[in-house]
Amino acid sequence: MAERTQKQKPTPARTEETVTDAPAGAPQGEKLKAELDDLLDEIDEVLETNAEDFVKSYVQ
Amino acid sequence: MAIAKVCGIETEYGIQVRGAESNPVAASSVLINAYVSGVLRKVSWDYEDEQPGNDARGFRYEDVFAPETETQLVNAVLTNGARYYVDHAHPEISTPECINAWDVVRWDRAAEEIVRVSMDRARRLLNDGSEIVTYKNNSDGKGNSYGCHENYLVDRATPFGRIVSQITPHFVTRQVFCGAGKVGSELAGTSSQAVPYQLSQRADFFEEEVGLETTLKRPIVNTRDEPHCDPQKYRRLHVIVGDANMAEVSTYLKVGTTAIVLAMIEDDMVGSDLAVANPVSAIRQISHDPTLTRTVLLREGKRVTALELQWSLLERAQKYERSHGLESVGEAVGLDVLARWETVLSGLESDRDSVAGWVDWVAKERLVNAFAARHDLRPADAKLKALDLQYHDLRADRCLARRVGLETLVGDDDVRTAMTEPPTTTRAYFRGRCLQKWPNDIVAANWDSMVFDVGRDPLRRVPMMEPLKGTAEHVANLLDDCATAAELLSRLGS
């Protein structure tokens, strides 16, 4: 049997991308940075307060 | 043709007690008891058929290994068919046997929720302000690692040597999409300055290509030959080389692609030209290079990147699907895995951010880099290591992985029901349903049998040597019809 060389494209798993609000015309990099900034603000609230001690005491 | 790739995941969770002195074994027992005593009469694990010293290469270690689990420790079997126990001073959950990668994700997520409920109940029980906290990761950052193992049913007729040589290239390179990410390095002689961030939690800990060990001199291919089913027909490939994933798609791709490659090996459709010259150094080199540009040497003399090797495997898998179909891994799930496999490789190659919702190490790397830039931190700063640990913190309000936008595959309702219900398509169904219906008549259970005590001596053992028997299709009516365990046993004719 002849080997098929044509690569079959599988159906993309995600057919629809959710687009979150970005300032019109904002480049992708800017938008990502804004998202990460928001996330970091949020994360600052829940982070362990004494990172040094926390990391040191985590021994398995 | 390849046999059905019955599969499952065992996760050892990191554990820490806050606000009180405790040892991890005691804390793990408190955690598990807090859950088990709240939900069911405890049914013990039965060690009758455990043989972790058997080696797939044909020999047996009689005295070399102590039993993997000390029998006096907490060890329970749950109504969803899973096992919840203390192993090596960690709480561990093995999912029930599943027939495809999607089910594995579902019961692995259910396991996480079970641990989360355990933490809540333990906090209430302790009632002294102390707290047991668990982490779904694989390293404490100080050279101590704990595992996330996968298991796959393979055909005994397939030569073990072929499995070892042909699965190794996948095990060395699949970390590009299922590595959980790690700040720094734990490899002796490699500073965190040289390796500020890497793909895998576990890659630093592998020292051999093949062997029986799981906690020392870890091998890329583990040879434990303990099938927990008919040993004449089957092997259970025990895989110790993976990371525990927070991203559902990572777990899905890890299990889904590995099941496909194993099916291809059974049908002898992989070939030997992808063999890596030095797998142990290659797995580390690939992990230590988040740019994904480093090449590794193949035995045939060519140098390739991990992505190039993965593209070769994917192309062969696509060809295999056209020639053989994917029934052995679940047709629909198999096709979806193939599609996502291509999407993830394309994304890693050309638009890394596009797969940040699928791949743990990418999501974590973005977080670590952004945090380091904001606070002007040096590579591998303690704050970045804390961020790394907290990515895997299972407390809902602390877990950073829950905040980075990971895509979910399994809905909340499916996760919730999987905490108590077994899969319907494997023998886990029989185990789980019996435990739901007759907990007081079952004295012990394990993967391949259940022991009943219905008041008459002797105890009655029901063997379950076929992973695909005891499904809902086979026994749902029987279990519905039987009012008592005694009636079940008599109708089973055991």
XYZ file of C-alpha atoms in Angstrom:
554
model
C 0.000 0.000 0.000
C 1.345 3.395 -0.924
C 2.153 5.500 2.073
C -0.040 8.529 2.369
C 2.006 11.668 2.467
C -0.894 14.088 2.776
C -1.151 15.032 6.420
C -4.705 14.859 7.629
C -5.671 17.910 9.611
C -7.557 16.920 12.723
C -10.555 18.972 13.692
C -9.381 21.727 15.993
C -10.322 20.892 19.547
C -11.416 24.420 20.274
C -13.547 25.945 17.603
C -14.316 29.129 19.406
C -11.988 31.366 21.345
C -13.426 33.443 24.130
C -12.267 36.989 23.648
C -12.070 39.023 26.799
C -12.426 42.777 26.790
C -9.295 44.368 25.521
C -8.862 48.029 24.710
C -9.574 48.408 21.014
C -6.392 48.013 19.053
C -4.320 46.883 22.033
C -1.610 44.541 20.819
C -1.779 40.993 22.143
C 1.327 41.503 24.316
C -0.190 44.554 26.021
C -3.412 42.718 26.743
C -1.553 39.775 28.256
C 0.503 42.075 30.404
C -2.647 43.777 31.687
C -4.176 40.391 32.520
C -1.033 39.294 34.334
C -0.914 42.569 36.264
C -4.471 42.016 37.471
C -3.605 38.466 38.432
C -0.524 39.606 40.355
C -2.586 42.168 42.266
C -4.965 39.389 43.227
C -2.175 36.967 44.086
C -0.383 39.442 46.335
C -3.398 39.119 48.644
C -3.170 35.337 49.071
C 0.579 34.745 48.979
C 2.305 33.249 51.990
C 3.493 36.170 54.094
C 6.946 34.868 54.924
C 8.165 33.170 51.781
C 11.595 32.360 53.197
C 10.211 30.462 56.228
C 7.485 28.813 54.192
C 9.924 27.449 51.638
C 12.376 26.371 54.340
C 9.727 24.536 56.358
C 8.316 22.648 53.393
C 10.285 19.405 53.705
C 8.919 16.082 52.536
C -4.750 -5.547 17.465
C -3.914 -3.487 20.514
C -5.918 -4.365 23.624
C -8.045 -1.830 25.507
C -5.800 0.620 27.324
C -7.383 0.406 30.763
C -5.587 3.098 32.753
C -5.426 5.109 35.959
C -3.331 7.556 37.979
C -1.926 7.368 41.506
C -1.024 10.690 43.097
C 1.040 11.159 46.247
C 0.281 14.563 47.729
C 2.780 16.733 49.546
C 1.653 17.377 53.128
C 2.412 20.013 55.732
C 0.971 20.712 59.160
C 0.532 24.378 60.053
C 0.349 25.542 63.632
C 1.256 22.301 65.412
C 4.009 19.720 65.665
C 3.274 16.588 63.699
C 4.980 13.970 61.621
C 3.815 13.461 58.042
C 2.732 9.835 58.555
C 0.468 10.801 61.465
C -0.835 13.833 59.562
C -1.602 11.693 56.499
C -3.519 9.234 58.692
C -5.516 12.019 60.341
C -6.341 13.460 56.939
C -7.562 10.188 55.453
C -9.434 9.102 58.574
C -11.170 12.470 58.658
C -12.600 11.681 55.238
C -13.209 7.963 55.543
C -14.891 8.052 58.934
C -17.247 10.693 57.603
C -18.411 8.805 54.547
C -18.348 5.059 55.022
C -17.562 2.125 57.177
C -13.872 1.607 56.538
C -13.139 -1.320 54.272
C -9.509 -2.363 54.412
C -7.184 -2.961 51.571
C -6.316 -6.608 50.989
C -2.604 -7.277 50.424
C -3.033 -10.911 49.397
C -1.963 -10.407 45.786
C 0.523 -7.548 46.093
C 3.866 -8.404 44.532
C 5.819 -5.196 44.037
C 9.089 -7.171 43.887
C 8.265 -8.913 40.611
C 10.330 -7.631 37.711
C 8.996 -7.522 34.156
C 12.391 -8.609 32.874
C 11.682 -12.033 34.312
C 13.326 -12.148 37.709
C 12.105 -11.523 41.184
C 13.491 -9.715 44.201
C 12.545 -11.778 47.214
C 14.220 -9.866 49.976
C 15.448 -6.672 48.447
C 12.305 -4.629 48.930
C 10.329 -4.070 52.044
C 6.576 -3.986 51.400
C 5.729 -0.704 49.710
C 3.077 0.139 52.249
C 3.228 -0.676 55.905
C 0.087 -2.640 56.549
C -0.804 -0.962 59.823
C -1.281 2.374 58.100
C -4.579 3.757 56.922
C -5.640 2.148 53.734
C -9.192 2.419 52.504
C -11.147 1.622 49.401
C -13.808 4.122 48.379
C -17.223 3.701 46.798
C -15.939 5.281 43.581
C -13.563 2.336 43.259
C -10.478 4.337 44.260
C -7.908 3.539 46.944
C -7.011 6.204 49.559
C -3.999 5.416 51.721
C -0.743 6.460 53.349
C 2.297 5.692 51.240
C 5.848 6.803 52.040
C 4.572 9.400 54.505
C 2.209 10.965 51.976
C -1.518 10.681 51.482
C -2.103 8.970 48.165
C -5.138 8.317 45.992
C -5.225 5.812 43.157
C -8.068 6.457 40.753
C -10.293 3.533 39.846
C -9.587 1.745 36.577
C -10.723 3.865 33.621
C -11.083 3.141 29.910
C -9.908 6.452 28.498
C -7.997 9.639 29.283
C -11.121 11.724 29.855
C -12.295 9.376 32.597
C -8.847 9.496 34.178
C -9.057 13.299 34.315
C -12.526 13.042 35.850
C -11.507 10.641 38.641
C -8.193 12.428 39.195
C -10.113 15.679 39.701
C -12.482 13.822 42.031
C -9.414 12.658 43.993
C -8.337 16.300 44.383
C -11.781 17.193 45.701
C -11.661 14.256 48.117
C -8.356 15.562 49.482
C -9.862 19.040 49.712
C -12.840 17.742 51.713
C -10.398 15.768 53.882
C -8.495 18.975 54.709
C -11.716 20.745 55.732
C -12.871 17.870 57.936
C -9.431 17.445 59.515
C -9.315 21.147 60.399
C -12.678 20.854 62.136
C -11.664 17.663 63.935
C -8.331 19.033 65.122
C -10.105 22.155 66.321
C -6.903 23.685 67.753
C -6.119 26.219 65.065
C -3.754 23.843 63.322
C -4.250 22.888 59.739
C -3.148 20.059 57.446
C -2.310 21.430 54.007
C -1.721 19.333 50.903
C 0.074 20.074 47.654
C -0.407 18.355 44.325
C 3.209 18.554 43.216
C 6.236 16.241 43.159
C 9.100 17.916 44.942
C 9.907 19.867 48.092
C 12.660 21.794 46.303
C 15.294 20.171 48.533
C 15.904 16.968 46.644
C 12.923 14.996 47.962
C 10.458 13.806 45.373
C 7.145 11.970 45.541
C 5.347 10.447 42.654
C 2.432 10.695 40.331
C 2.289 7.290 38.681
C 0.238 6.165 35.715
C -0.813 2.617 34.904
C -1.733 1.159 31.534
C -2.935 -2.320 30.632
C -0.722 -3.861 27.965
C -0.747 -7.169 26.159
C 1.523 -9.783 27.744
C 2.328 -10.990 24.216
C 4.108 -7.728 23.371
C 7.845 -8.168 24.011
C 8.787 -6.073 27.051
C 12.033 -5.012 25.371
C 10.042 -3.404 22.561
C 7.893 -1.506 25.054
C 10.990 -0.185 26.848
C 12.840 0.947 23.748
C 9.838 2.467 21.956
C 8.058 4.201 24.839
C 11.270 5.837 26.139
C 11.410 8.571 23.436
C 7.875 9.600 24.440
C 8.695 9.581 28.158
C 11.770 11.723 27.559
C 9.948 14.356 25.479
C 6.251 14.413 26.509
C 7.188 16.825 29.322
C 6.985 19.648 26.751
C 3.196 19.512 27.187
C 2.742 17.751 30.533
C 5.571 19.115 32.668
C 4.245 20.874 35.764
C 7.115 23.419 35.863
C 9.642 24.023 38.622
C 11.596 27.019 39.912
C 15.286 26.073 40.179
C 17.049 22.727 39.944
C 17.601 19.876 42.371
C 20.185 18.116 40.275
C 23.532 17.840 42.076
C 26.038 20.183 40.501
C 23.416 22.315 38.750
C 22.779 25.678 40.353
C 19.475 27.470 40.327
C 21.338 30.301 38.611
C 22.143 27.963 35.728
C 18.594 26.561 35.724
C 16.245 29.223 37.120
C 13.178 27.441 35.754
C 12.502 24.074 34.174
C 9.678 22.136 32.519
C 9.369 19.205 34.902
C 9.090 18.633 38.635
C 10.485 15.114 38.341
C 13.161 15.128 35.597
C 15.994 15.927 38.059
C 15.317 12.652 39.876
C 15.756 10.076 37.098
C 19.034 8.205 37.101
C 18.442 4.995 35.142
C 16.875 4.063 31.823
C 15.086 0.989 33.116
C 14.666 -0.721 36.494
C 12.470 -1.800 39.366
C 13.029 1.042 41.814
C 10.528 3.844 42.411
C 12.116 5.932 45.156
C 15.881 5.591 44.619
C 17.829 5.527 41.363
C 14.526 6.096 39.629
C 14.263 4.593 36.146
C 12.548 6.222 33.155
C 10.828 2.883 32.495
C 9.772 1.030 35.620
C 9.784 -2.759 35.407
C 7.462 -3.636 38.269
C 5.512 -6.658 37.060
C 2.410 -6.736 39.195
C -0.513 -6.801 36.779
C -3.391 -6.932 39.319
C -5.230 -9.037 36.728
C -4.669 -12.209 34.694
C -0.860 -12.363 34.436
C -0.987 -14.775 31.497
C -2.759 -12.224 29.337
C -1.750 -8.827 30.640
C 0.908 -6.551 31.967
C 0.328 -3.335 33.855
C 2.894 -0.791 32.687
C 3.666 1.199 35.834
C 4.841 4.664 34.763
C 6.724 6.709 37.339
C 8.177 9.380 35.077
C 5.301 11.884 35.027
C 4.497 15.054 36.973
C 1.267 15.596 38.892
C -0.686 18.156 36.879
C -2.994 20.924 37.977
C -4.018 21.590 34.344
C -6.681 19.113 33.268
C -5.558 19.253 29.646
C -2.008 18.317 30.712
C -3.300 15.210 32.496
C -5.532 14.443 29.514
C -2.676 14.719 27.018
C -0.224 12.870 29.274
C -2.506 9.848 29.589
C -4.121 10.119 26.157
C -0.906 10.323 24.142
C 0.801 7.615 26.201
C -2.149 5.249 25.719
C -2.004 5.839 21.955
C 1.755 5.269 21.766
C 1.389 2.038 23.785
C -1.347 0.840 21.420
C 0.960 1.615 18.503
C 3.781 -0.356 20.154
C 1.481 -3.356 20.579
C 0.655 -3.163 16.874
C 4.345 -2.599 16.087
C 3.698 0.739 14.411
C 6.240 2.986 16.155
C 9.596 1.821 14.803
C 12.969 1.999 16.480
C 14.486 5.011 14.711
C 13.399 7.497 17.390
C 15.506 5.890 20.150
C 17.384 8.527 22.156
C 21.123 7.907 22.613
C 21.223 8.859 26.286
C 17.707 9.092 27.731
C 18.760 10.042 31.281
C 20.750 13.107 30.282
C 18.215 13.922 27.533
C 15.244 14.048 29.928
C 17.126 16.552 32.110
C 18.461 18.617 29.215
C 14.973 18.957 27.781
C 13.526 19.858 31.174
C 16.241 22.462 31.767
C 15.525 24.291 28.511
C 12.255 26.261 28.510
C 13.221 27.733 25.126
C 12.617 24.218 23.708
C 15.503 24.698 21.274
C 18.094 22.313 22.692
C 18.694 19.188 20.633
C 19.325 15.655 21.876
C 21.192 12.917 20.073
C 19.297 9.973 18.638
C 20.927 6.553 18.538
C 20.944 6.792 14.753
C 23.197 9.838 14.957
C 20.710 12.628 14.175
C 20.076 15.498 16.608
C 16.481 16.615 17.223
C 14.598 18.930 19.554
C 11.951 17.498 21.893
C 9.287 19.138 19.739
C 10.663 17.540 16.559
C 10.585 14.145 18.234
C 7.015 14.770 19.385
C 5.988 15.808 15.854
C 7.391 12.493 14.576
C 5.397 10.556 17.163
C 2.238 12.547 16.388
C 2.576 11.941 12.628
C 2.952 8.220 13.268
C -0.042 8.301 15.588
C -2.146 10.049 12.924
C -1.088 7.438 10.394
C -1.875 4.706 12.935
C -5.346 6.136 13.465
C -6.012 5.929 9.729
C -4.723 2.365 9.403
C -5.872 0.809 12.702
C -8.400 3.174 14.287
C -8.284 4.164 17.949
C -10.802 1.818 19.504
C -8.303 0.618 22.119
C -8.087 4.102 23.673
C -11.727 5.078 23.124
C -12.383 6.280 19.558
C -13.851 9.722 20.346
C -11.392 10.524 23.114
C -8.530 9.238 20.971
C -9.458 11.545 18.086
C -9.760 14.510 20.438
C -6.371 13.682 21.974
C -4.791 13.576 18.498
C -6.286 16.965 17.628
C -5.155 18.565 20.879
C -1.719 16.941 20.576
C -1.257 18.774 17.264
C -2.641 22.034 18.682
C -0.355 21.935 21.699
C 2.785 21.230 19.650
C 1.914 24.057 17.236
C 1.273 26.390 20.152
C 4.509 25.510 21.925
C 6.375 26.077 18.684
C 4.912 29.351 17.516
C 2.649 30.964 20.132
C 3.508 29.851 23.652
C 0.839 31.980 25.324
C -1.889 30.270 23.306
C -1.363 27.060 25.311
C -0.967 28.646 28.752
C -4.450 27.358 29.607
C -3.423 23.799 28.792
C 0.158 23.398 29.958
C 1.162 23.811 33.607
C 4.790 24.753 33.057
C 3.801 27.493 30.595
C 1.128 28.917 32.915
C 3.512 28.824 35.885
C 6.413 30.303 33.915
C 4.324 33.329 32.927
C 3.344 33.853 36.539
C 6.900 33.465 37.849
C 8.369 35.815 35.243
C 5.729 38.483 35.774
C 6.094 38.281 39.555
C 9.906 38.443 39.336
C 9.705 41.490 37.062
C 7.220 43.303 39.307
C 9.235 42.753 42.493
C 12.659 42.865 40.847
C 13.609 39.393 42.096
C 16.684 37.369 41.213
C 16.246 33.936 39.619
C 15.169 31.241 42.105
C 14.485 33.804 44.864
C 12.654 32.261 47.858
C 9.546 34.238 46.874
C 9.527 32.547 43.483
C 9.927 29.145 45.109
C 7.011 29.982 47.395
C 4.970 30.982 44.362
C 5.865 27.643 42.752
C 4.714 25.683 45.817
C 1.549 27.682 46.147
C 0.616 26.979 42.538
C -0.045 23.408 43.768
C -1.692 24.273 47.126
C -4.989 22.368 47.161
C -6.800 24.835 49.422
C -9.275 26.521 47.099
C -8.590 30.011 48.468
C -4.798 29.623 48.244
C -4.296 27.619 45.081
C -2.625 29.761 42.411
C -3.307 27.271 39.614
C -7.006 28.019 40.037
C -6.385 31.656 39.188
C -4.298 31.440 36.035
C -7.109 30.577 33.617
C -6.527 26.843 33.083
C -9.111 25.243 30.793
C -11.349 22.680 32.452
C -12.506 19.563 30.647
C -14.749 18.034 33.275
C -17.757 19.894 34.660
C -18.299 20.358 38.403
C -21.232 17.917 38.465
C -19.177 15.172 36.838
C -16.377 15.752 39.335
C -18.772 15.713 42.276
C -20.487 12.465 41.281
C -17.105 10.826 40.608
C -16.206 11.364 44.278
C -18.653 8.596 45.199
C -19.584 6.832 41.943
C -17.275 4.432 40.091
C -16.714 4.387 36.328
C -19.365 2.181 34.720
C -17.063 0.689 32.113
C -14.483 -1.286 34.122
C -14.439 -3.734 37.046
C -14.267 -0.655 39.327
C -18.046 -0.568 38.829
C -18.495 -3.901 40.614
C -16.129 -2.865 43.421
C -17.778 0.512 43.928
C -21.371 -0.686 43.742
C -20.725 -3.537 46.213
C -19.127 -1.070 48.629
C -22.090 1.258 48.290
C -24.625 -1.479 48.808
C -23.075 -3.882 51.294
C -20.257 -2.105 53.168
C -20.847 -4.226 56.267
C -20.393 -7.493 54.408
C -17.080 -6.666 52.768
C -14.009 -7.236 54.900
C -11.380 -6.378 52.325
C -10.955 -5.344 48.736
C -8.144 -4.839 46.296
C -7.747 -4.304 42.561
C -8.453 -7.882 41.518
C -10.702 -9.309 44.213
C -13.154 -8.595 47.005
C -13.576 -10.553 50.220
C -17.072 -10.941 51.667
C -18.115 -12.031 55.139
C -21.796 -12.888 55.101
C -21.800 -14.579 58.473
C -20.891 -18.079 57.355
C -17.333 -19.356 57.364
C -15.186 -19.264 55.442
C -14.788 -15.758 54.020
C -15.672 -15.639 50.345
C -13.263 -14.122 47.853
C -14.687 -12.919 44.541
C -11.890 -12.758 41.977
C -11.924 -9.934 39.405
C -9.069 -10.902 37.119
C -10.519 -9.233 34.019
C -10.389 -5.410 34.149
C -13.219 -5.133 31.621
C -15.622 -7.470 33.383
C -17.838 -6.371 36.245
C -18.964 -3.322 34.253
C -22.447 -1.824 34.468
C -23.323 -3.624 31.260
C -22.407 -6.962 32.854
C -23.596 -6.630 36.430
C -25.828 -3.576 36.941
C -29.046 -5.631 36.761
C -27.616 -8.340 38.974
C -26.530 -5.817 41.608
C -29.901 -4.063 41.415
C -31.740 -7.368 41.825
C -29.812 -8.715 44.812
C -31.150 -7.636 48.192
C -28.216 -9.019 50.164
C -24.565 -9.796 49.645
C -25.340 -13.440 50.374
C -27.775 -13.466 47.481
C -25.154 -11.869 45.227
C -22.588 -14.521 46.171
C -25.011 -17.325 45.581
C -26.001 -15.933 42.175
C -22.353 -15.451 41.253
C -21.900 -19.115 42.154
C -18.739 -18.370 44.068
